[in-house]
Tab-separated table of C-alpha atoms and ligand atoms in Angstrom:
chain	number	residue	atom	x	y	z
A	272	MET	CA	-14.299	2.673	-8.707
A	273	THR	CA	-14.947	-0.585	-6.962
A	274	ALA	CA	-13.079	-1.915	-3.969
A	275	THR	CA	-12.573	-5.564	-3.148
A	276	THR	CA	-13.432	-6.030	0.477
A	277	GLY	CA	-12.511	-9.056	2.465
A	278	ALA	CA	-14.730	-8.190	5.407
A	279	ALA	CA	-16.032	-11.389	6.931
A	280	PHE	CA	-18.112	-9.658	9.587
A	281	ALA	CA	-18.992	-6.155	10.646
A	282	PHE	CA	-17.563	-4.789	13.855
A	283	PRO	CA	-20.094	-3.830	16.470
A	284	GLY	CA	-20.063	-0.058	16.726
A	285	SER	CA	-21.963	3.152	16.716
A	286	PHE	CA	-24.663	4.218	14.290
A	287	TRP	CA	-21.964	5.996	12.315
A	288	ASP	CA	-20.380	2.626	11.528
A	289	MET	CA	-23.592	1.193	10.142
A	290	ASN	CA	-23.516	3.395	7.093
A	291	ASP	CA	-21.174	3.176	4.169
A	292	GLU	CA	-18.944	6.097	5.127
A	293	PRO	CA	-15.215	5.592	4.475
A	294	VAL	CA	-13.169	4.722	7.565
A	295	ILE	CA	-10.693	7.478	6.635
A	296	GLU	CA	-11.698	10.560	4.664
A	297	VAL	CA	-9.036	13.141	3.867
A	298	SER	CA	-9.827	16.264	1.908
A	299	ARG	CA	-7.501	18.969	0.588
A	300	LEU	CA	-5.001	18.173	3.327
A	301	LYS	CA	-2.053	20.492	3.621
A	302	PHE	CA	0.881	20.510	6.053
A	303	SER	CA	4.182	22.409	6.120
A	304	TYR	CA	7.355	22.080	8.157
A	305	ASP	CA	8.255	25.758	8.575
A	306	THR	CA	8.265	27.014	4.984
A	307	PHE	CA	8.460	23.570	3.311
A	308	THR	CA	5.107	22.134	2.217
A	309	ALA	CA	5.331	18.362	2.737
A	310	VAL	CA	1.639	17.578	2.113
A	311	ASP	CA	0.092	19.727	-0.548
A	312	GLY	CA	-3.633	19.166	-1.041
A	313	VAL	CA	-4.115	15.436	-0.508
A	314	ASP	CA	-7.522	13.794	-1.009
A	315	LEU	CA	-7.805	10.235	0.213
A	316	SER	CA	-10.605	7.873	1.065
A	317	VAL	CA	-10.076	4.476	2.702
A	318	ARG	CA	-13.041	2.117	2.772
A	319	ARG	CA	-13.999	-0.389	5.410
A	320	GLY	CA	-12.312	-3.770	5.054
A	321	GLU	CA	-9.755	-2.851	2.416
A	322	ILE	CA	-5.973	-2.803	2.272
A	323	PHE	CA	-4.971	0.597	0.950
A	324	ALA	CA	-1.304	1.073	0.006
A	325	LEU	CA	0.127	4.579	-0.052
A	326	LEU	CA	3.218	4.452	-2.263
A	327	GLY	CA	5.639	7.135	-3.291
A	328	THR	CA	9.150	8.371	-3.778
A	329	ASN	CA	11.389	9.162	-0.788
A	330	GLY	CA	10.248	12.370	0.813
A	331	ALA	CA	6.911	12.339	-1.031
A	332	GLY	CA	5.015	13.060	2.198
A	333	LYS	CA	3.675	9.589	3.054
A	334	THR	CA	4.835	9.481	6.685
A	335	THR	CA	3.649	13.033	7.282
A	336	THR	CA	0.240	12.112	5.842
A	337	LEU	CA	0.031	9.046	8.107
A	338	GLU	CA	1.076	11.108	11.142
A	339	LEU	CA	-1.709	13.569	10.369
A	340	ILE	CA	-4.217	10.708	10.033
A	341	GLU	CA	-2.934	9.240	13.309
A	342	GLY	CA	-3.548	12.566	15.037
A	343	PHE	CA	0.103	13.307	15.859
A	344	ARG	CA	0.030	16.496	13.799
A	345	HIS	CA	-2.557	19.191	13.162
A	346	PRO	CA	-3.355	19.975	9.509
A	347	GLU	CA	-2.432	23.405	8.241
A	348	SER	CA	-5.604	23.279	6.182
A	349	GLY	CA	-8.039	20.700	4.856
A	350	THR	CA	-9.914	18.045	6.815
A	351	ILE	CA	-9.293	14.540	8.135
A	352	ARG	CA	-11.998	12.252	9.479
A	353	VAL	CA	-11.283	8.848	11.001
A	354	PHE	CA	-14.499	7.012	11.938
A	355	GLY	CA	-16.066	10.437	11.607
A	356	HIS	CA	-13.685	12.021	14.158
A	357	GLU	CA	-10.970	14.628	13.803
A	358	PRO	CA	-7.939	12.527	14.834
A	359	ALA	CA	-5.802	15.276	16.418
A	360	ARG	CA	-8.712	16.156	18.721
A	361	ALA	CA	-10.093	12.668	19.355
A	362	ARG	CA	-7.030	10.547	20.055
A	363	SER	CA	-8.485	8.970	23.197
A	364	VAL	CA	-11.672	8.044	21.335
A	365	LEU	CA	-9.733	6.544	18.452
A	366	LYS	CA	-7.009	4.774	20.450
A	367	PRO	CA	-9.024	1.600	21.137
A	368	ARG	CA	-10.099	1.382	17.495
A	369	MET	CA	-6.903	2.267	15.690
A	370	GLY	CA	-3.560	0.437	15.770
A	371	MET	CA	-0.437	2.193	14.485
A	372	MET	CA	3.036	1.191	13.503
A	373	LEU	CA	5.298	4.177	13.098
A	374	GLN	CA	8.456	4.245	10.994
A	375	HIS	CA	10.561	4.471	14.156
A	376	ALA	CA	9.401	2.532	17.191
A	377	GLY	CA	9.392	4.044	20.652
A	378	LEU	CA	9.773	0.779	22.568
A	379	ILE	CA	10.870	0.735	26.212
A	380	GLU	CA	14.180	-1.125	26.204
A	381	GLU	CA	13.961	-2.388	29.797
A	382	LEU	CA	10.622	-4.199	29.395
A	383	SER	CA	10.313	-7.768	28.181
A	384	VAL	CA	8.423	-8.536	24.993
A	385	VAL	CA	5.347	-9.846	26.788
A	386	GLU	CA	5.393	-6.941	29.290
A	387	THR	CA	5.507	-4.522	26.362
A	388	LEU	CA	2.398	-6.107	24.856
A	389	ARG	CA	0.506	-6.075	28.155
A	390	LEU	CA	1.446	-2.448	28.832
A	391	TRP	CA	0.244	-1.535	25.349
A	392	GLY	CA	-3.016	-3.369	25.953
A	393	SER	CA	-3.662	-1.344	29.113
A	394	LEU	CA	-2.773	1.940	27.390
A	395	THR	CA	-5.030	1.333	24.413
A	396	THR	CA	-7.745	-0.558	26.358
A	397	ARG	CA	-7.571	-3.238	23.673
A	398	THR	CA	-7.497	-6.870	24.764
A	399	ASP	CA	-5.778	-9.815	23.131
A	400	ASP	CA	-4.107	-13.119	23.870
A	401	ALA	CA	-0.469	-11.982	24.087
A	402	VAL	CA	0.915	-15.516	23.892
A	403	GLU	CA	-1.116	-16.386	20.798
A	404	LEU	CA	-0.159	-13.085	19.174
A	405	LEU	CA	3.550	-13.665	19.829
A	406	ASP	CA	3.170	-17.112	18.351
A	407	ARG	CA	1.594	-15.630	15.235
A	408	ILE	CA	4.497	-13.260	14.632
A	409	GLU	CA	7.090	-15.902	15.583
A	410	LEU	CA	8.269	-14.118	18.719
A	411	ALA	CA	6.936	-16.623	21.253
A	412	HIS	CA	10.462	-17.849	22.003
A	413	ARG	CA	11.458	-14.254	22.885
A	414	ALA	CA	8.461	-13.538	25.165
A	415	ASP	CA	10.613	-12.977	28.273
A	416	THR	CA	13.518	-11.311	26.479
A	417	ARG	CA	14.135	-7.640	27.194
A	418	VAL	CA	13.463	-5.350	24.242
A	419	GLU	CA	17.077	-4.106	24.279
A	420	GLN	CA	18.234	-7.648	23.477
A	421	LEU	CA	16.055	-8.028	20.380
A	422	SER	CA	17.466	-7.816	16.869
A	423	GLY	CA	16.309	-5.007	14.575
A	424	GLY	CA	13.906	-7.317	12.745
A	425	GLU	CA	12.506	-8.687	16.015
A	426	LYS	CA	11.882	-5.139	17.291
A	427	ARG	CA	10.079	-4.361	14.061
A	428	ARG	CA	7.890	-7.449	14.487
A	429	LEU	CA	7.136	-6.483	18.089
A	430	ASP	CA	6.179	-3.058	16.836
A	431	PHE	CA	3.840	-4.718	14.338
A	432	ALA	CA	2.364	-6.835	17.152
A	433	LEU	CA	1.551	-3.647	19.087
A	434	ALA	CA	-0.231	-2.191	16.058
A	435	ILE	CA	-2.418	-5.272	15.605
A	436	TYR	CA	-2.878	-6.016	19.344
A	437	GLY	CA	-6.593	-6.578	19.908
A	438	ARG	CA	-7.325	-6.684	16.158
A	439	PRO	CA	-8.303	-2.995	15.938
A	440	GLU	CA	-10.789	-1.947	13.291
A	441	LEU	CA	-8.234	0.309	11.626
A	442	ILE	CA	-4.522	-0.482	11.362
A	443	VAL	CA	-2.051	2.096	10.013
A	444	LEU	CA	1.389	0.724	9.146
A	445	ASP	CA	4.321	2.876	8.037
A	446	GLU	CA	6.746	0.700	6.045
A	447	PRO	CA	5.987	-2.386	8.160
A	448	THR	CA	8.255	-4.740	6.219
A	449	THR	CA	11.358	-2.544	6.035
A	450	GLY	CA	14.255	-4.358	7.701
A	451	LEU	CA	12.543	-7.752	7.733
A	452	ASP	CA	13.997	-10.836	6.065
A	453	PRO	CA	11.961	-12.266	3.152
A	454	GLU	CA	10.333	-14.969	5.265
A	455	SER	CA	9.273	-12.541	8.004
A	456	ARG	CA	7.975	-10.154	5.347
A	457	GLN	CA	5.839	-12.860	3.854
A	458	ARG	CA	4.502	-13.888	7.249
A	459	LEU	CA	3.677	-10.276	8.104
A	460	TRP	CA	1.761	-9.929	4.868
A	461	GLN	CA	-0.149	-13.136	5.558
A	462	THR	CA	-1.139	-11.693	8.936
A	463	VAL	CA	-2.220	-8.446	7.272
A	464	GLU	CA	-4.373	-10.455	4.868
A	465	GLN	CA	-5.921	-12.409	7.739
A	466	LEU	CA	-6.711	-9.150	9.527
A	467	ARG	CA	-8.467	-7.874	6.422
A	468	GLY	CA	-10.318	-11.190	6.260
A	469	SER	CA	-11.601	-10.678	9.782
A	470	GLY	CA	-12.814	-7.168	9.029
A	471	SER	CA	-9.917	-4.790	9.805
A	472	THR	CA	-9.182	-1.888	7.480
A	473	ILE	CA	-5.495	-1.418	6.697
A	474	LEU	CA	-3.688	1.687	5.470
A	475	LEU	CA	0.022	1.207	4.880
A	476	THR	CA	3.053	2.561	3.125
A	477	THR	CA	5.660	0.382	1.472
A	478	HIS	CA	8.546	0.636	-0.952
A	479	TYR	CA	8.006	-2.992	-1.992
A	480	LEU	CA	5.830	-2.546	-5.059
A	481	GLU	CA	5.356	-6.275	-5.605
A	482	GLU	CA	3.782	-6.500	-2.148
A	483	ALA	CA	1.367	-3.695	-2.910
A	484	GLU	CA	0.652	-5.252	-6.296
A	485	SER	CA	-0.317	-8.612	-4.864
A	486	LEU	CA	-2.143	-7.529	-1.702
A	487	ALA	CA	-3.576	-4.033	-1.876
A	488	ASP	CA	-7.186	-3.507	-2.892
A	489	ARG	CA	-6.393	0.069	-3.797
A	490	VAL	CA	-3.180	2.026	-4.149
A	491	ALA	CA	-2.212	5.672	-4.349
A	492	ILE	CA	1.134	6.981	-5.543
A	493	MET	CA	2.283	10.156	-3.876
A	494	HIS	CA	4.884	12.529	-5.232
A	495	GLN	CA	6.063	15.885	-3.897
A	496	GLY	CA	3.201	16.178	-1.431
A	497	ARG	CA	0.424	15.228	-3.834
A	498	ILE	CA	-1.406	12.089	-4.885
A	499	SER	CA	-0.508	11.562	-8.540
A	500	VAL	CA	-2.455	8.351	-9.226
A	501	GLU	CA	-5.062	6.540	-7.166
A	502	GLY	CA	-7.437	3.614	-7.673
A	503	THR	CA	-7.727	-0.163	-7.800
A	504	LEU	CA	-4.675	-1.867	-9.216
A	505	PRO	CA	-6.222	-2.335	-12.704
A	506	GLU	CA	-7.213	1.341	-12.712
A	507	VAL	CA	-3.730	2.451	-11.731
A	508	LEU	CA	-2.029	0.140	-14.249
A	509	ALA	CA	-4.344	1.429	-16.967
A	510	THR	CA	-2.843	4.909	-16.572
A	511	ARG	CA	0.189	3.651	-18.548
A	512	PRO	CA	0.060	1.970	-21.973
A	513	SER	CA	0.251	-1.797	-22.349
A	514	ARG	CA	2.883	-3.296	-24.624
A	515	ILE	CA	2.779	-5.918	-27.378
A	516	THR	CA	5.973	-7.223	-28.972
A	517	ALA	CA	6.632	-9.838	-31.649
A	518	HIS	CA	9.193	-10.912	-34.215
A	519	VAL	CA	7.999	-11.556	-37.776
A	520	PRO	CA	9.801	-12.344	-41.049
A	521	ALA	CA	10.838	-9.042	-42.672
A	522	SER	CA	8.909	-10.086	-45.786
A	523	ALA	CA	5.692	-10.078	-43.732
A	524	LEU	CA	5.787	-6.270	-43.732
A	525	ASP	CA	4.977	-6.359	-47.474
A	526	ARG	CA	1.468	-6.981	-46.261
A	527	ALA	CA	-0.086	-3.811	-44.850
A	528	LEU	CA	-0.290	-3.851	-41.066
A	529	PRO	CA	-3.686	-3.223	-39.478
A	530	ALA	CA	-4.632	0.220	-38.216
A	531	PHE	CA	-3.708	-0.140	-34.533
A	532	THR	CA	-5.110	2.263	-31.969
A	533	GLY	CA	-1.684	2.339	-30.288
A	534	THR	CA	1.729	3.418	-31.518
A	535	LEU	CA	3.755	0.888	-33.489
A	536	GLU	CA	7.518	0.870	-33.829
A	537	SER	CA	9.297	-1.591	-36.092
A	538	ALA	CA	12.963	-2.313	-36.715
A	539	LEU	CA	14.620	-4.606	-39.223
A	540	ASP	CA	17.524	-6.910	-38.442
A	541	GLY	CA	18.347	-8.894	-41.566
A	542	ALA	CA	15.427	-11.181	-42.328
A	543	VAL	CA	13.625	-10.442	-39.046
A	544	ALA	CA	11.382	-7.494	-38.201
A	545	PHE	CA	10.845	-6.527	-34.554
A	546	LEU	CA	7.431	-5.079	-33.768
A	547	ALA	CA	6.703	-3.131	-30.599
A	548	LEU	CA	3.309	-1.607	-29.969
A	549	GLU	CA	2.313	0.653	-27.067
A	550	THR	CA	-1.437	0.741	-26.621
A	551	SER	CA	-4.244	1.648	-24.266
A	552	ALA	CA	-6.473	-0.930	-25.995
A	553	LEU	CA	-4.527	-4.124	-25.416
A	554	GLN	CA	-7.268	-6.590	-26.335
A	555	GLU	CA	-8.323	-4.730	-29.475
A	556	ASP	CA	-4.805	-4.260	-30.834
A	557	LEU	CA	-3.701	-7.775	-29.924
A	558	GLY	CA	-6.776	-9.106	-31.758
A	559	ALA	CA	-5.898	-7.006	-34.815
A	560	LEU	CA	-2.316	-8.293	-34.823
A	561	LEU	CA	-3.416	-11.922	-34.469
A	562	CYS	CA	-5.953	-11.570	-37.314
A	563	TRP	CA	-3.331	-9.921	-39.531
A	564	ALA	CA	-0.913	-12.787	-38.882
A	565	ARG	CA	-3.535	-15.493	-39.364
A	566	ASP	CA	-4.890	-13.993	-42.611
A	567	GLY	CA	-1.376	-13.576	-44.029
A	568	GLY	CA	-0.093	-16.956	-42.805
A	569	ILE	CA	2.574	-15.099	-40.809
A	570	ASP	CA	4.379	-16.643	-37.831
A	571	LEU	CA	4.464	-14.371	-34.795
A	572	ASP	CA	7.596	-15.321	-32.928
A	573	HIS	CA	8.382	-14.302	-29.312
A	574	LEU	CA	4.898	-12.816	-28.971
A	575	THR	CA	4.323	-10.944	-25.680
A	576	ALA	CA	1.401	-8.849	-24.489
A	577	ASN	CA	1.676	-7.153	-21.098
A	578	GLN	CA	-0.098	-4.561	-19.050
A	579	ALA	CA	2.130	-1.866	-17.586
A	580	SER	CA	3.596	-2.890	-14.231
A	581	LEU	CA	3.180	-0.916	-11.038
A	582	ALA	CA	6.913	-0.168	-11.219
A	583	GLU	CA	6.392	1.489	-14.624
A	584	VAL	CA	3.535	3.608	-13.280
A	585	PHE	CA	5.676	4.524	-10.275
A	586	LEU	CA	8.636	5.517	-12.431
A	587	ALA	CA	6.398	7.552	-14.724
A	588	VAL	CA	5.057	9.459	-11.715
A	589	GLY	CA	8.619	10.199	-10.561
A	590	ALA	CA	9.642	11.248	-14.084
A	591	ASN	CA	6.993	13.998	-14.144
A	592	ARG	CA	8.979	16.150	-11.776
B	111	LIG	P1	10.238	8.162	2.826
B	111	LIG	O1	9.664	7.244	1.805
B	111	LIG	O2	11.660	8.546	2.516
B	111	LIG	O3	10.064	7.672	4.233
B	111	LIG	P2	7.980	10.008	3.015
B	111	LIG	O4	7.178	9.951	1.769
B	111	LIG	O5	7.461	9.248	4.173
B	111	LIG	O6	9.482	9.574	2.710
B	111	LIG	P3	7.993	12.307	4.771
B	111	LIG	O7	8.790	11.631	5.841
B	111	LIG	O8	6.560	12.555	5.041
B	111	LIG	O9	8.154	11.526	3.374
B	111	LIG	O10	8.710	13.670	4.451
B	111	LIG	C1	8.182	14.564	3.485
B	111	LIG	C2	9.104	15.756	3.384
B	111	LIG	O11	9.085	16.504	4.609
B	111	LIG	C3	10.568	15.386	3.159
B	111	LIG	O12	11.126	16.301	2.247
B	111	LIG	C4	11.208	15.522	4.516
B	111	LIG	O13	12.561	15.893	4.407
B	111	LIG	C5	10.394	16.633	5.144
B	111	LIG	N1	10.305	16.448	6.610
B	111	LIG	C6	9.881	15.366	7.250
B	111	LIG	N2	9.911	15.541	8.569
B	111	LIG	C7	10.394	16.799	8.777
B	111	LIG	C8	10.645	17.591	9.945
B	111	LIG	N3	10.405	17.125	11.160
B	111	LIG	N4	11.116	18.834	9.740
B	111	LIG	C9	11.330	19.330	8.517
B	111	LIG	N5	11.104	18.637	7.370
B	111	LIG	C10	10.639	17.389	7.507
């Protein structure tokens, strides 16, 4: 599998960073709340400079997996390495290098926005230009406002600002765009893209599949504690068949159809025949259909040829319960 990396420069770091090791390496990870197994043998590898989207149904175990990677929980079994460290035992080592946005923020209501950022900077030992950062996330006009007076979306953006404060090498975001209006969502994603462009690695969860589809270098879909599908977007989409549809004159079916590799269904409605083909060889079967139509002088009306969408893959994962 190949990953698209947008790394513009390498971060200065230890010898460990000079090699090609993944930033996050998770192997056979298992975690249970009492008797309920929320994470059930997860393998995951996040490479330097990529945006990796962890998708999944409600309750699939995404947040628990992120909390384990962030070092807030100890695995029941399996291993996690972040920059080569065990996160639950190396939180102080990882803090300067790893920004996190949890699903529920723990902001201090009495502090102002800019005080919150500065406090966070001192706690994480990361440095940044707080004013410029607030400008970037469109909170500059609220710099001196107390956290308790912020709207839900503004709190979420402040939370995002804390995660990216100091442009850490690794940024873990749990549903960062939930609760944001469409414009703020788009701006957040632009910032995430810029961070990737300047070398940060980003692991995030989202329920917005179109966002993952347009921005993630690799995605994984989690279901009932396990990763069901994982890879680059083309690899993940290729796990479901593509679809070709067309309308032809019913009389065209007098001419034998080609031997498609996929499964063809046809239905007649008066003088029109509807063709629908599900195939794992889109180019080959589309070529065969086009040749058949050309050689027979047949008009293909309403011709469509589409790869499966991420939503279809997602639904198929959920259907295999
Ligand atoms: P969502 O998309 O709804 O946020 P998720 O994929 O992030 O879900 P988790 O929050 O990791 O899922 O939860 C996984 C499972 O573990 C769920 O069934 C949830 O009810 C359960 N769970 C989560 N936290 C706890 C807890 N503190 N105690 C007991 N069970 C929990």
